[in-house]
């Protein structure tokens, strides 16, 4: 989200909805504030994304199957190398132009809607608002389940074959 006002800047957010059979659905995220300084990266890097995934792996203590959209950072050569170095991580890429299959897109729509009527003139205030909205959602697994249901995809495993 861009911020208008005297200061330039941007807030970038990466989110992950984690599902584990028998456990509640969880939300994990990383936020980075960009101040607009010369030479500063204006988006999240591969290291930011892999840090989020490593954090989930540390908490879950289990292999991870990650379903990603085709964001250029997600499919970059550097990211492929970082993923290949983690034998506990399996990545599937969503088809092109399929945001309706990505539950995190539903999450962002929900967060942006909650920020729609708020005015923020400073990037640090916007960052605080986004953190607040995401923190609230962390304790609402029913809403996170709704984002998953919105995709129309089933997470149920097929019955074992005889």
C-alpha positions as a printed Julia matrix, in Angstrom:
162×3 Matrix{Float64}:
   0.0     0.0     0.0
   1.27    3.41   -0.87
   0.98    6.28    1.57
   0.25    9.81    0.54
   1.43   12.76    2.56
   4.66   14.57    3.27
   6.76   11.44    3.52
   7.06    8.82    0.86
   7.08    5.2     1.78
   5.44    1.85    1.44
   4.45   -1.08    3.61
   4.99   -4.55    2.17
   3.38   -7.58    3.75
   3.87  -11.3     3.13
   1.28  -13.63    4.57
   0.91  -17.34    4.96
  -2.18  -19.29    5.99
  -1.07  -22.56    7.57
  -3.32  -25.6     7.7
  -2.5   -28.74    9.63
  -4.98  -31.62   10.04
  -6.35  -31.68   13.56
  -5.1   -28.16   14.4
  -6.58  -24.72   14.03
  -5.76  -22.68   10.94
  -2.98  -20.19   11.59
  -1.82  -16.93   10.06
   1.8   -15.91    9.89
   3.13  -12.75    8.29
   6.12  -10.51    7.78
   5.91   -6.74    7.42
   8.57   -4.49    5.99
   8.41   -0.72    5.94
  10.13    1.01    3.06
  11.0     4.62    3.68
  11.74    5.64    0.1
  15.43    6.2     0.67
  17.62    6.09   -2.39
  18.85    2.57   -3.14
  16.39    0.92   -0.75
  14.47   -2.06   -2.09
  10.78   -1.27   -2.54
   9.47   -4.79   -2.01
  10.1    -7.95   -0.03
  13.11  -10.0    -1.05
  13.58  -13.73   -1.42
  15.28  -13.68    2.0
  12.17  -12.1     3.54
   9.92  -14.8     2.11
  12.21  -17.67    3.03
  12.51  -16.22    6.55
   8.73  -16.42    6.87
   8.75  -20.04    5.67
  11.66  -20.98    7.95
   9.77  -19.46   10.88
   6.7   -21.58   10.16
   8.87  -24.68    9.81
  10.51  -23.94   13.15
   7.09  -23.71   14.82
   5.48  -26.65   13.02
   8.47  -28.98   13.29
   7.09  -30.79   10.24
   7.52  -30.85    6.46
   5.77  -28.02    4.64
   3.84  -28.08    1.39
   3.67  -24.52    0.11
   1.27  -23.33   -2.58
   2.4   -20.07   -4.14
   1.24  -17.62   -6.74
   3.51  -16.54   -9.58
   4.94  -13.4    -8.0
   8.33  -12.8    -9.62
  10.11  -13.12   -6.27
   8.45  -16.49   -5.64
   9.63  -17.98   -8.93
  13.06  -16.33   -9.2
  16.29  -18.27   -9.62
  17.45  -17.16   -6.16
  14.22  -18.45   -4.6
  14.52  -21.79   -6.41
  17.99  -22.19   -4.88
  16.71  -21.31   -1.39
  13.83  -23.8    -1.74
  16.14  -26.54   -3.07
  18.32  -26.18    0.04
  15.36  -27.16    2.25
  14.51  -30.85    1.9
  11.47  -30.4     4.16
   9.85  -27.91    1.75
   7.73  -28.81   -1.29
   6.47  -25.96   -3.46
   3.56  -25.94   -5.9
   2.92  -22.92   -8.11
  -0.64  -21.81   -8.82
  -1.7   -21.35  -12.44
  -1.21  -17.9   -13.93
  -4.05  -15.42  -13.34
  -5.74  -17.5   -10.64
  -5.99  -15.19   -7.61
  -9.33  -16.81   -6.75
  -7.42  -20.02   -5.9
  -5.14  -18.21   -3.45
  -6.63  -17.85    0.08
  -4.09  -15.16    0.94
  -5.63  -12.93   -1.76
  -8.9   -13.17    0.19
  -6.94  -12.19    3.31
  -5.5    -9.09    1.61
  -8.94   -8.09    0.31
 -10.29   -8.36    3.87
  -7.45   -6.31    5.37
  -7.62   -3.64    2.66
 -11.37   -3.33    3.12
 -10.87   -2.76    6.85
  -8.41    0.05    6.02
 -10.54    1.62    3.27
 -12.05    4.48    5.29
  -8.98    5.27    7.34
  -6.68    8.12    6.56
  -3.0     7.65    7.25
  -0.46   10.3     6.38
   2.61    8.54    7.75
   3.99    5.18    6.72
   4.7     4.18   10.33
   1.03    4.73   11.2
  -0.06    2.6     8.24
   2.34   -0.13    9.36
   0.79   -0.06   12.85
  -2.73   -0.31   11.38
  -1.79   -3.28    9.2
  -0.09   -5.03   12.13
  -3.2    -4.49   14.22
  -5.54   -5.93   11.57
  -3.34   -8.98   11.02
  -2.93   -9.59   14.76
  -6.7    -9.62   15.16
  -7.04  -12.18   12.36
  -4.48  -14.48   13.98
  -7.04  -15.19   16.7
  -9.92  -15.8    14.28
  -9.32  -19.22   12.71
 -12.96  -19.24   11.56
 -12.26  -16.27    9.28
  -9.05  -17.87    8.02
 -11.03  -21.04    7.27
 -13.45  -18.85    5.32
 -10.6   -17.56    3.14
  -9.69  -21.17    2.39
 -13.32  -22.06    1.67
 -13.55  -19.05   -0.67
 -11.13  -20.74   -3.04
 -13.54  -23.63   -3.57
 -10.65  -26.04   -3.17
 -10.77  -29.01   -0.82
  -7.98  -29.74    1.61
  -9.37  -33.13    2.51
  -7.18  -36.08    1.74
  -8.7   -38.81   -0.44
  -9.44  -42.11    1.33
  -6.64  -44.67    1.12
  -6.95  -47.1    -1.73
  -7.58  -50.77   -0.85
